[in-house]
JSON list of C-alpha atoms and ligand atoms in Angstrom, two decimals:
[
{"chain": "A", "resi": 138, "resn": "MET", "atom": "CA", "xyz": [10.55, 13.41, 20.32]},
{"chain": "A", "resi": 139, "resn": "ALA", "atom": "CA", "xyz": [12.39, 12.81, 17.05]},
{"chain": "A", "resi": 140, "resn": "ASP", "atom": "CA", "xyz": [10.50, 12.47, 13.79]},
{"chain": "A", "resi": 141, "resn": "PRO", "atom": "CA", "xyz": [9.92, 8.86, 12.72]},
{"chain": "A", "resi": 142, "resn": "ILE", "atom": "CA", "xyz": [12.18, 7.39, 10.04]},
{"chain": "A", "resi": 143, "resn": "LEU", "atom": "CA", "xyz": [10.75, 5.24, 7.27]},
{"chain": "A", "resi": 144, "resn": "TYR", "atom": "CA", "xyz": [13.21, 3.07, 5.34]},
{"chain": "A", "resi": 145, "resn": "GLY", "atom": "CA", "xyz": [12.32, 2.12, 1.77]},
{"chain": "A", "resi": 146, "resn": "PRO", "atom": "CA", "xyz": [11.75, 3.54, -1.71]},
{"chain": "A", "resi": 147, "resn": "ALA", "atom": "CA", "xyz": [8.89, 5.94, -2.42]},
{"chain": "A", "resi": 148, "resn": "TYR", "atom": "CA", "xyz": [7.76, 3.70, -5.30]},
{"chain": "A", "resi": 149, "resn": "SER", "atom": "CA", "xyz": [7.05, 0.70, -3.01]},
{"chain": "A", "resi": 150, "resn": "THR", "atom": "CA", "xyz": [3.36, 0.02, -2.37]},
{"chain": "A", "resi": 151, "resn": "TYR", "atom": "CA", "xyz": [3.95, -0.98, 1.27]},
{"chain": "A", "resi": 152, "resn": "VAL", "atom": "CA", "xyz": [6.13, 2.07, 1.90]},
{"chain": "A", "resi": 153, "resn": "ARG", "atom": "CA", "xyz": [3.38, 4.22, 0.39]},
{"chain": "A", "resi": 154, "resn": "ALA", "atom": "CA", "xyz": [0.75, 2.75, 2.76]},
{"chain": "A", "resi": 155, "resn": "VAL", "atom": "CA", "xyz": [2.84, 3.93, 5.72]},
{"chain": "A", "resi": 156, "resn": "ARG", "atom": "CA", "xyz": [3.49, 7.33, 4.12]},
{"chain": "A", "resi": 157, "resn": "LEU", "atom": "CA", "xyz": [-0.25, 7.72, 3.54]},
{"chain": "A", "resi": 158, "resn": "ALA", "atom": "CA", "xyz": [-0.90, 7.00, 7.23]},
{"chain": "A", "resi": 159, "resn": "LEU", "atom": "CA", "xyz": [1.76, 9.51, 8.30]},
{"chain": "A", "resi": 160, "resn": "GLU", "atom": "CA", "xyz": [0.37, 12.15, 5.91]},
{"chain": "A", "resi": 161, "resn": "GLU", "atom": "CA", "xyz": [-3.22, 11.58, 7.01]},
{"chain": "A", "resi": 162, "resn": "LYS", "atom": "CA", "xyz": [-2.17, 11.93, 10.67]},
{"chain": "A", "resi": 163, "resn": "GLY", "atom": "CA", "xyz": [-0.11, 15.04, 9.84]},
{"chain": "A", "resi": 164, "resn": "VAL", "atom": "CA", "xyz": [3.11, 13.50, 11.20]},
{"chain": "A", "resi": 165, "resn": "PRO", "atom": "CA", "xyz": [6.44, 14.85, 9.88]},
{"chain": "A", "resi": 166, "resn": "TYR", "atom": "CA", "xyz": [8.82, 12.00, 8.99]},
{"chain": "A", "resi": 167, "resn": "ARG", "atom": "CA", "xyz": [12.06, 11.23, 7.20]},
{"chain": "A", "resi": 168, "resn": "LEU", "atom": "CA", "xyz": [12.11, 8.84, 4.25]},
{"chain": "A", "resi": 169, "resn": "GLU", "atom": "CA", "xyz": [15.46, 7.02, 3.94]},
{"chain": "A", "resi": 170, "resn": "GLU", "atom": "CA", "xyz": [15.80, 5.56, 0.47]},
{"chain": "A", "resi": 171, "resn": "VAL", "atom": "CA", "xyz": [16.48, 1.80, 0.28]},
{"chain": "A", "resi": 172, "resn": "ASP", "atom": "CA", "xyz": [16.31, 0.99, -3.43]},
{"chain": "A", "resi": 173, "resn": "ILE", "atom": "CA", "xyz": [14.98, -2.54, -3.84]},
{"chain": "A", "resi": 174, "resn": "LEU", "atom": "CA", "xyz": [15.56, -2.41, -7.62]},
{"chain": "A", "resi": 175, "resn": "SER", "atom": "CA", "xyz": [19.29, -2.21, -6.94]},
{"chain": "A", "resi": 176, "resn": "ASP", "atom": "CA", "xyz": [19.05, -4.81, -4.13]},
{"chain": "A", "resi": 177, "resn": "ALA", "atom": "CA", "xyz": [19.87, -2.32, -1.35]},
{"chain": "A", "resi": 178, "resn": "HIS", "atom": "CA", "xyz": [17.32, -4.15, 0.85]},
{"chain": "A", "resi": 179, "resn": "THR", "atom": "CA", "xyz": [19.57, -7.24, 0.88]},
{"chain": "A", "resi": 180, "resn": "LEU", "atom": "CA", "xyz": [22.60, -5.40, 2.29]},
{"chain": "A", "resi": 181, "resn": "PRO", "atom": "CA", "xyz": [23.53, -6.14, 5.92]},
{"chain": "A", "resi": 182, "resn": "GLU", "atom": "CA", "xyz": [22.65, -2.58, 6.95]},
{"chain": "A", "resi": 183, "resn": "HIS", "atom": "CA", "xyz": [19.00, -3.11, 5.94]},
{"chain": "A", "resi": 184, "resn": "VAL", "atom": "CA", "xyz": [18.76, -6.77, 6.99]},
{"chain": "A", "resi": 185, "resn": "ALA", "atom": "CA", "xyz": [19.69, -5.54, 10.48]},
{"chain": "A", "resi": 186, "resn": "ARG", "atom": "CA", "xyz": [16.44, -3.52, 10.36]},
{"chain": "A", "resi": 187, "resn": "HIS", "atom": "CA", "xyz": [14.35, -6.17, 8.62]},
{"chain": "A", "resi": 188, "resn": "PRO", "atom": "CA", "xyz": [15.52, -9.81, 8.89]},
{"chain": "A", "resi": 189, "resn": "PHE", "atom": "CA", "xyz": [13.28, -10.81, 5.96]},
{"chain": "A", "resi": 190, "resn": "ALA", "atom": "CA", "xyz": [14.95, -8.19, 3.71]},
{"chain": "A", "resi": 191, "resn": "LYS", "atom": "CA", "xyz": [11.75, -6.36, 2.79]},
{"chain": "A", "resi": 192, "resn": "VAL", "atom": "CA", "xyz": [10.67, -2.75, 2.90]},
{"chain": "A", "resi": 193, "resn": "PRO", "atom": "CA", "xyz": [9.47, -0.81, 4.78]},
{"chain": "A", "resi": 194, "resn": "ALA", "atom": "CA", "xyz": [11.27, -0.70, 8.10]},
{"chain": "A", "resi": 195, "resn": "PHE", "atom": "CA", "xyz": [10.42, 2.01, 10.61]},
{"chain": "A", "resi": 196, "resn": "GLU", "atom": "CA", "xyz": [11.93, 3.67, 13.65]},
{"chain": "A", "resi": 197, "resn": "HIS", "atom": "CA", "xyz": [10.50, 6.15, 16.12]},
{"chain": "A", "resi": 198, "resn": "ASP", "atom": "CA", "xyz": [12.57, 7.40, 19.03]},
{"chain": "A", "resi": 199, "resn": "GLY", "atom": "CA", "xyz": [14.45, 4.10, 19.30]},
{"chain": "A", "resi": 200, "resn": "PHE", "atom": "CA", "xyz": [11.33, 1.96, 18.76]},
{"chain": "A", "resi": 201, "resn": "LYS", "atom": "CA", "xyz": [12.02, -0.25, 15.73]},
{"chain": "A", "resi": 202, "resn": "LEU", "atom": "CA", "xyz": [9.30, -1.96, 13.76]},
{"chain": "A", "resi": 203, "resn": "TYR", "atom": "CA", "xyz": [8.76, -3.83, 10.51]},
{"chain": "A", "resi": 204, "resn": "GLU", "atom": "CA", "xyz": [5.63, -5.26, 8.84]},
{"chain": "A", "resi": 205, "resn": "THR", "atom": "CA", "xyz": [3.38, -2.64, 7.31]},
{"chain": "A", "resi": 206, "resn": "ARG", "atom": "CA", "xyz": [0.22, -3.57, 9.20]},
{"chain": "A", "resi": 207, "resn": "ALA", "atom": "CA", "xyz": [2.04, -3.17, 12.50]},
{"chain": "A", "resi": 208, "resn": "ILE", "atom": "CA", "xyz": [3.57, 0.13, 11.40]},
{"chain": "A", "resi": 209, "resn": "THR", "atom": "CA", "xyz": [0.32, 1.73, 10.19]},
{"chain": "A", "resi": 210, "resn": "ARG", "atom": "CA", "xyz": [-1.44, 0.72, 13.43]},
{"chain": "A", "resi": 211, "resn": "TYR", "atom": "CA", "xyz": [1.44, 2.16, 15.44]},
{"chain": "A", "resi": 212, "resn": "VAL", "atom": "CA", "xyz": [1.26, 5.42, 13.49]},
{"chain": "A", "resi": 213, "resn": "ASP", "atom": "CA", "xyz": [-2.47, 5.64, 14.15]},
{"chain": "A", "resi": 214, "resn": "GLY", "atom": "CA", "xyz": [-2.09, 4.90, 17.86]},
{"chain": "A", "resi": 215, "resn": "ALA", "atom": "CA", "xyz": [1.06, 6.81, 18.70]},
{"chain": "A", "resi": 216, "resn": "PHE", "atom": "CA", "xyz": [0.32, 10.20, 17.15]},
{"chain": "A", "resi": 217, "resn": "ASP", "atom": "CA", "xyz": [-2.36, 12.86, 17.40]},
{"chain": "A", "resi": 218, "resn": "GLY", "atom": "CA", "xyz": [-4.58, 13.41, 14.41]},
{"chain": "A", "resi": 219, "resn": "PRO", "atom": "CA", "xyz": [-7.72, 11.84, 12.97]},
{"chain": "A", "resi": 220, "resn": "ASP", "atom": "CA", "xyz": [-8.41, 8.20, 13.92]},
{"chain": "A", "resi": 221, "resn": "LEU", "atom": "CA", "xyz": [-7.57, 5.86, 11.05]},
{"chain": "A", "resi": 222, "resn": "GLN", "atom": "CA", "xyz": [-9.40, 2.83, 12.46]},
{"chain": "A", "resi": 223, "resn": "PRO", "atom": "CA", "xyz": [-13.17, 2.50, 12.89]},
{"chain": "A", "resi": 224, "resn": "ALA", "atom": "CA", "xyz": [-14.36, 2.55, 16.51]},
{"chain": "A", "resi": 225, "resn": "ASP", "atom": "CA", "xyz": [-16.91, -0.25, 16.09]},
{"chain": "A", "resi": 226, "resn": "ALA", "atom": "CA", "xyz": [-16.15, -3.97, 15.96]},
{"chain": "A", "resi": 227, "resn": "ARG", "atom": "CA", "xyz": [-17.69, -4.52, 12.54]},
{"chain": "A", "resi": 228, "resn": "GLY", "atom": "CA", "xyz": [-15.91, -1.58, 10.94]},
{"chain": "A", "resi": 229, "resn": "ARG", "atom": "CA", "xyz": [-12.59, -2.70, 12.38]},
{"chain": "A", "resi": 230, "resn": "ALA", "atom": "CA", "xyz": [-13.15, -6.30, 11.24]},
{"chain": "A", "resi": 231, "resn": "ARG", "atom": "CA", "xyz": [-14.02, -5.11, 7.72]},
{"chain": "A", "resi": 232, "resn": "MET", "atom": "CA", "xyz": [-10.86, -3.00, 7.68]},
{"chain": "A", "resi": 233, "resn": "ASP", "atom": "CA", "xyz": [-8.73, -5.99, 8.70]},
{"chain": "A", "resi": 234, "resn": "GLN", "atom": "CA", "xyz": [-10.47, -8.20, 6.13]},
{"chain": "A", "resi": 235, "resn": "ILE", "atom": "CA", "xyz": [-9.69, -5.80, 3.29]},
{"chain": "A", "resi": 236, "resn": "ILE", "atom": "CA", "xyz": [-6.05, -5.42, 4.38]},
{"chain": "A", "resi": 237, "resn": "SER", "atom": "CA", "xyz": [-5.77, -9.23, 4.54]},
{"chain": "A", "resi": 238, "resn": "ILE", "atom": "CA", "xyz": [-7.11, -9.54, 1.00]},
{"chain": "A", "resi": 239, "resn": "ILE", "atom": "CA", "xyz": [-4.41, -7.15, -0.20]},
{"chain": "A", "resi": 240, "resn": "ASP", "atom": "CA", "xyz": [-1.61, -8.94, 1.65]},
{"chain": "A", "resi": 241, "resn": "ALA", "atom": "CA", "xyz": [-2.65, -12.56, 1.17]},
{"chain": "A", "resi": 242, "resn": "TYR", "atom": "CA", "xyz": [-4.23, -12.56, -2.29]},
{"chain": "A", "resi": 243, "resn": "ALA", "atom": "CA", "xyz": [-3.87, -9.29, -4.23]},
{"chain": "A", "resi": 244, "resn": "TYR", "atom": "CA", "xyz": [-0.25, -8.19, -3.85]},
{"chain": "A", "resi": 245, "resn": "ALA", "atom": "CA", "xyz": [1.33, -11.22, -5.55]},
{"chain": "A", "resi": 246, "resn": "PRO", "atom": "CA", "xyz": [-0.71, -11.22, -8.79]},
{"chain": "A", "resi": 247, "resn": "ILE", "atom": "CA", "xyz": [-1.35, -7.48, -9.12]},
{"chain": "A", "resi": 248, "resn": "ILE", "atom": "CA", "xyz": [2.00, -6.03, -8.05]},
{"chain": "A", "resi": 249, "resn": "GLY", "atom": "CA", "xyz": [4.30, -9.08, -8.17]},
{"chain": "A", "resi": 250, "resn": "GLN", "atom": "CA", "xyz": [3.22, -10.05, -11.68]},
{"chain": "A", "resi": 251, "resn": "ILE", "atom": "CA", "xyz": [1.02, -7.59, -13.60]},
{"chain": "A", "resi": 252, "resn": "VAL", "atom": "CA", "xyz": [2.59, -4.30, -12.44]},
{"chain": "A", "resi": 253, "resn": "ILE", "atom": "CA", "xyz": [6.18, -5.56, -12.31]},
{"chain": "A", "resi": 254, "resn": "GLN", "atom": "CA", "xyz": [5.94, -7.17, -15.74]},
{"chain": "A", "resi": 255, "resn": "ARG", "atom": "CA", "xyz": [3.92, -4.41, -17.41]},
{"chain": "A", "resi": 256, "resn": "LEU", "atom": "CA", "xyz": [5.49, -1.27, -15.85]},
{"chain": "A", "resi": 257, "resn": "VAL", "atom": "CA", "xyz": [8.83, -2.10, -14.19]},
{"chain": "A", "resi": 258, "resn": "VAL", "atom": "CA", "xyz": [10.46, -4.68, -16.48]},
{"chain": "A", "resi": 259, "resn": "PRO", "atom": "CA", "xyz": [10.14, -2.49, -19.63]},
{"chain": "A", "resi": 260, "resn": "LEU", "atom": "CA", "xyz": [11.64, 0.46, -17.72]},
{"chain": "A", "resi": 261, "resn": "GLN", "atom": "CA", "xyz": [14.65, -1.72, -17.01]},
{"chain": "A", "resi": 262, "resn": "GLY", "atom": "CA", "xyz": [14.97, -2.54, -20.70]},
{"chain": "A", "resi": 263, "resn": "GLY", "atom": "CA", "xyz": [13.40, -6.01, -20.50]},
{"chain": "A", "resi": 264, "resn": "ALA", "atom": "CA", "xyz": [10.41, -7.59, -22.21]},
{"chain": "A", "resi": 265, "resn": "SER", "atom": "CA", "xyz": [7.21, -8.23, -20.24]},
{"chain": "A", "resi": 266, "resn": "ASP", "atom": "CA", "xyz": [6.51, -11.89, -19.51]},
{"chain": "A", "resi": 267, "resn": "GLU", "atom": "CA", "xyz": [3.09, -12.12, -21.15]},
{"chain": "A", "resi": 268, "resn": "ALA", "atom": "CA", "xyz": [2.43, -15.63, -19.81]},
{"chain": "A", "resi": 269, "resn": "ALA", "atom": "CA", "xyz": [3.09, -14.46, -16.24]},
{"chain": "A", "resi": 270, "resn": "ILE", "atom": "CA", "xyz": [0.70, -11.54, -16.73]},
{"chain": "A", "resi": 271, "resn": "GLU", "atom": "CA", "xyz": [-1.98, -13.74, -18.23]},
{"chain": "A", "resi": 272, "resn": "GLY", "atom": "CA", "xyz": [-1.56, -16.26, -15.42]},
{"chain": "A", "resi": 273, "resn": "ALA", "atom": "CA", "xyz": [-2.02, -13.56, -12.77]},
{"chain": "A", "resi": 274, "resn": "VAL", "atom": "CA", "xyz": [-5.23, -12.07, -14.16]},
{"chain": "A", "resi": 275, "resn": "PRO", "atom": "CA", "xyz": [-7.78, -14.59, -12.75]},
{"chain": "A", "resi": 276, "resn": "MET", "atom": "CA", "xyz": [-6.61, -14.16, -9.12]},
{"chain": "A", "resi": 277, "resn": "ALA", "atom": "CA", "xyz": [-6.35, -10.40, -9.61]},
{"chain": "A", "resi": 278, "resn": "GLN", "atom": "CA", "xyz": [-9.95, -10.39, -10.87]},
{"chain": "A", "resi": 279, "resn": "THR", "atom": "CA", "xyz": [-11.07, -12.42, -7.85]},
{"chain": "A", "resi": 280, "resn": "CYS", "atom": "CA", "xyz": [-9.46, -9.80, -5.59]},
{"chain": "A", "resi": 281, "resn": "VAL", "atom": "CA", "xyz": [-11.04, -6.86, -7.39]},
{"chain": "A", "resi": 282, "resn": "ASP", "atom": "CA", "xyz": [-14.46, -8.54, -7.33]},
{"chain": "A", "resi": 283, "resn": "ALA", "atom": "CA", "xyz": [-14.10, -9.45, -3.64]},
{"chain": "A", "resi": 284, "resn": "ILE", "atom": "CA", "xyz": [-13.25, -5.90, -2.60]},
{"chain": "A", "resi": 285, "resn": "GLU", "atom": "CA", "xyz": [-15.95, -4.44, -4.85]},
{"chain": "A", "resi": 286, "resn": "GLY", "atom": "CA", "xyz": [-18.40, -6.83, -3.15]},
{"chain": "A", "resi": 287, "resn": "LEU", "atom": "CA", "xyz": [-17.43, -5.57, 0.30]},
{"chain": "A", "resi": 288, "resn": "LEU", "atom": "CA", "xyz": [-17.99, -1.89, -0.48]},
{"chain": "A", "resi": 289, "resn": "SER", "atom": "CA", "xyz": [-21.18, -0.05, 0.43]},
{"chain": "A", "resi": 290, "resn": "ASP", "atom": "CA", "xyz": [-22.34, 3.38, -0.72]},
{"chain": "A", "resi": 291, "resn": "ASP", "atom": "CA", "xyz": [-20.14, 5.02, 1.92]},
{"chain": "A", "resi": 292, "resn": "LEU", "atom": "CA", "xyz": [-17.46, 7.38, 0.67]},
{"chain": "A", "resi": 293, "resn": "TYR", "atom": "CA", "xyz": [-14.61, 5.26, 2.05]},
{"chain": "A", "resi": 294, "resn": "MET", "atom": "CA", "xyz": [-14.03, 1.54, 2.47]},
{"chain": "A", "resi": 295, "resn": "THR", "atom": "CA", "xyz": [-15.21, 1.25, 6.06]},
{"chain": "A", "resi": 296, "resn": "GLY", "atom": "CA", "xyz": [-17.49, 4.28, 6.42]},
{"chain": "A", "resi": 297, "resn": "ASP", "atom": "CA", "xyz": [-17.60, 8.02, 6.02]},
{"chain": "A", "resi": 298, "resn": "SER", "atom": "CA", "xyz": [-14.03, 8.65, 7.11]},
{"chain": "A", "resi": 299, "resn": "ILE", "atom": "CA", "xyz": [-10.82, 7.29, 5.68]},
{"chain": "A", "resi": 300, "resn": "SER", "atom": "CA", "xyz": [-9.29, 4.25, 7.43]},
{"chain": "A", "resi": 301, "resn": "LEU", "atom": "CA", "xyz": [-6.27, 1.99, 7.14]},
{"chain": "A", "resi": 302, "resn": "ALA", "atom": "CA", "xyz": [-8.30, -0.18, 4.74]},
{"chain": "A", "resi": 303, "resn": "ASP", "atom": "CA", "xyz": [-8.26, 2.65, 2.19]},
{"chain": "A", "resi": 304, "resn": "LEU", "atom": "CA", "xyz": [-4.60, 3.43, 2.86]},
{"chain": "A", "resi": 305, "resn": "HIS", "atom": "CA", "xyz": [-3.49, -0.18, 2.28]},
{"chain": "A", "resi": 306, "resn": "VAL", "atom": "CA", "xyz": [-5.54, -0.50, -0.93]},
{"chain": "A", "resi": 307, "resn": "ILE", "atom": "CA", "xyz": [-4.62, 2.86, -2.54]},
{"chain": "A", "resi": 308, "resn": "PRO", "atom": "CA", "xyz": [-1.00, 1.97, -3.47]},
{"chain": "A", "resi": 309, "resn": "VAL", "atom": "CA", "xyz": [-1.97, -1.34, -5.11]},
{"chain": "A", "resi": 310, "resn": "PHE", "atom": "CA", "xyz": [-5.04, 0.10, -6.84]},
{"chain": "A", "resi": 311, "resn": "ASP", "atom": "CA", "xyz": [-3.10, 3.10, -8.16]},
{"chain": "A", "resi": 312, "resn": "TYR", "atom": "CA", "xyz": [-0.49, 0.97, -9.94]},
{"chain": "A", "resi": 313, "resn": "CYS", "atom": "CA", "xyz": [-3.08, -1.57, -11.10]},
{"chain": "A", "resi": 314, "resn": "ARG", "atom": "CA", "xyz": [-5.23, 1.06, -12.83]},
{"chain": "A", "resi": 315, "resn": "GLN", "atom": "CA", "xyz": [-2.18, 2.24, -14.82]},
{"chain": "A", "resi": 316, "resn": "THR", "atom": "CA", "xyz": [-1.91, -1.07, -16.69]},
{"chain": "A", "resi": 317, "resn": "PRO", "atom": "CA", "xyz": [-4.14, -2.21, -19.56]},
{"chain": "A", "resi": 318, "resn": "GLU", "atom": "CA", "xyz": [-4.94, -5.37, -17.58]},
{"chain": "A", "resi": 319, "resn": "GLY", "atom": "CA", "xyz": [-5.93, -3.22, -14.60]},
{"chain": "A", "resi": 320, "resn": "GLU", "atom": "CA", "xyz": [-8.30, -1.17, -16.73]},
{"chain": "A", "resi": 321, "resn": "LYS", "atom": "CA", "xyz": [-10.05, -4.39, -17.76]},
{"chain": "A", "resi": 322, "resn": "LEU", "atom": "CA", "xyz": [-10.01, -5.79, -14.21]},
{"chain": "A", "resi": 323, "resn": "LEU", "atom": "CA", "xyz": [-11.70, -2.64, -12.92]},
{"chain": "A", "resi": 324, "resn": "ALA", "atom": "CA", "xyz": [-14.16, -2.21, -15.81]},
{"chain": "A", "resi": 325, "resn": "ASN", "atom": "CA", "xyz": [-17.02, -3.79, -13.85]},
{"chain": "A", "resi": 326, "resn": "ALA", "atom": "CA", "xyz": [-16.22, -2.32, -10.46]},
{"chain": "A", "resi": 327, "resn": "PRO", "atom": "CA", "xyz": [-18.33, 0.86, -10.21]},
{"chain": "A", "resi": 328, "resn": "LYS", "atom": "CA", "xyz": [-18.00, 1.17, -6.43]},
{"chain": "A", "resi": 329, "resn": "LEU", "atom": "CA", "xyz": [-14.21, 1.04, -6.67]},
{"chain": "A", "resi": 330, "resn": "GLY", "atom": "CA", "xyz": [-14.45, 3.66, -9.42]},
{"chain": "A", "resi": 331, "resn": "ARG", "atom": "CA", "xyz": [-16.47, 6.01, -7.15]},
{"chain": "A", "resi": 332, "resn": "TRP", "atom": "CA", "xyz": [-14.11, 5.27, -4.26]},
{"chain": "A", "resi": 333, "resn": "TRP", "atom": "CA", "xyz": [-11.05, 6.19, -6.35]},
{"chain": "A", "resi": 334, "resn": "ALA", "atom": "CA", "xyz": [-12.72, 9.42, -7.47]},
{"chain": "A", "resi": 335, "resn": "ALA", "atom": "CA", "xyz": [-13.04, 10.33, -3.76]},
{"chain": "A", "resi": 336, "resn": "VAL", "atom": "CA", "xyz": [-9.69, 9.14, -2.37]},
{"chain": "A", "resi": 337, "resn": "GLY", "atom": "CA", "xyz": [-7.72, 10.19, -5.44]},
{"chain": "A", "resi": 338, "resn": "GLU", "atom": "CA", "xyz": [-8.52, 13.82, -4.54]},
{"chain": "A", "resi": 339, "resn": "ARG", "atom": "CA", "xyz": [-6.83, 13.64, -1.16]},
{"chain": "A", "resi": 340, "resn": "GLU", "atom": "CA", "xyz": [-3.66, 15.60, -0.52]},
{"chain": "A", "resi": 341, "resn": "SER", "atom": "CA", "xyz": [-1.99, 12.53, 1.00]},
{"chain": "A", "resi": 342, "resn": "VAL", "atom": "CA", "xyz": [-2.51, 10.62, -2.24]},
{"chain": "A", "resi": 343, "resn": "ALA", "atom": "CA", "xyz": [-1.06, 13.42, -4.39]},
{"chain": "A", "resi": 344, "resn": "LYS", "atom": "CA", "xyz": [1.90, 13.90, -2.03]},
{"chain": "A", "resi": 345, "resn": "THR", "atom": "CA", "xyz": [2.83, 10.20, -2.11]},
{"chain": "A", "resi": 346, "resn": "ALA", "atom": "CA", "xyz": [2.23, 9.56, -5.83]},
{"chain": "A", "resi": 347, "resn": "PRO", "atom": "CA", "xyz": [5.08, 7.30, -6.98]},
{"chain": "A", "resi": 348, "resn": "SER", "atom": "CA", "xyz": [7.27, 7.88, -9.98]},
{"chain": "A", "resi": 349, "resn": "LEU", "atom": "CA", "xyz": [8.80, 4.79, -11.54]},
{"chain": "A", "resi": 350, "resn": "GLY", "atom": "CA", "xyz": [10.59, 6.51, -14.39]},
{"chain": "B", "resi": 16, "resn": "LIG", "atom": "N1", "xyz": [4.97, -8.45, 4.85]},
{"chain": "B", "resi": 16, "resn": "LIG", "atom": "C1", "xyz": [5.68, -7.26, 4.42]},
{"chain": "B", "resi": 16, "resn": "LIG", "atom": "C2", "xyz": [5.74, -7.24, 2.91]},
{"chain": "B", "resi": 16, "resn": "LIG", "atom": "C3", "xyz": [6.58, -6.08, 2.40]},
{"chain": "B", "resi": 16, "resn": "LIG", "atom": "C4", "xyz": [6.96, -6.26, 0.92]},
{"chain": "B", "resi": 16, "resn": "LIG", "atom": "O1", "xyz": [6.67, -7.30, 0.28]},
{"chain": "B", "resi": 16, "resn": "LIG", "atom": "N2", "xyz": [7.64, -5.25, 0.40]},
{"chain": "B", "resi": 16, "resn": "LIG", "atom": "C5", "xyz": [8.16, -5.34, -0.95]},
{"chain": "B", "resi": 16, "resn": "LIG", "atom": "C6", "xyz": [8.10, -3.97, -1.65]},
{"chain": "B", "resi": 16, "resn": "LIG", "atom": "S1", "xyz": [6.49, -3.34, -1.88]},
{"chain": "B", "resi": 16, "resn": "LIG", "atom": "C7", "xyz": [9.61, -5.76, -0.91]},
{"chain": "B", "resi": 16, "resn": "LIG", "atom": "O2", "xyz": [10.29, -5.52, 0.07]},
{"chain": "B", "resi": 16, "resn": "LIG", "atom": "N3", "xyz": [10.10, -6.40, -1.98]},
{"chain": "B", "resi": 16, "resn": "LIG", "atom": "C8", "xyz": [11.48, -6.78, -2.10]},
{"chain": "B", "resi": 16, "resn": "LIG", "atom": "C9", "xyz": [11.66, -8.27, -2.20]},
{"chain": "B", "resi": 16, "resn": "LIG", "atom": "O3", "xyz": [10.68, -9.02, -2.01]},
{"chain": "B", "resi": 16, "resn": "LIG", "atom": "O4", "xyz": [12.79, -8.69, -2.47]},
{"chain": "B", "resi": 16, "resn": "LIG", "atom": "C10", "xyz": [4.97, -6.02, 4.97]},
{"chain": "B", "resi": 16, "resn": "LIG", "atom": "O5", "xyz": [3.76, -6.07, 5.19]},
{"chain": "B", "resi": 16, "resn": "LIG", "atom": "O6", "xyz": [5.64, -5.02, 5.22]}
]
């Protein structure tokens, strides 16, 4: 079987979640750059892969897929390697809950506003929109507090082994902590701090570390 192909830029949080899953499973793959900062995701070639013009898109031996949650579950189910989803109903539900928090509530304020305005806009020569950042902080704080409140003393988010919950949170958390607002948001989240100390050591995290510059 051919190696899977992942379409998107390495700096995208959703692309990184899939790369983390592939790395944790030990699956070789090809990353095909689609640079969203130069609007490559809106070109017909990419819209044919993803009708909503987002990244990532994914292909494995003719099987085409988009939507990160679907892709990471496929990667876990279709390849050998350690299971990335808890076996028990409660663990699996907790994993889905955390991924939902990221998708429904955290991505827009943390990545869409704080990280884009604080890290990406200045790199492109623009000035950060301070009002947009300030406006995003309360929802970002609610997300951090909610996830902190769901963590136990286990090493990972849903138990003693890494799961898709961790892999979907890592990309967002990693950018967030690199902003001054993120440092403040995380100041009273000791469980998330311990969690990052554990996951941040993993080879998959080092291998997928994004570079914006
Ligand atoms: N629901 C999609 C969301 C993917 C998404 O928002 N990707 C961002 C990059 S991290 C993107 O494509 N942004 C480009 C845009 O919105 O124009 C998924 O889960 O895959």
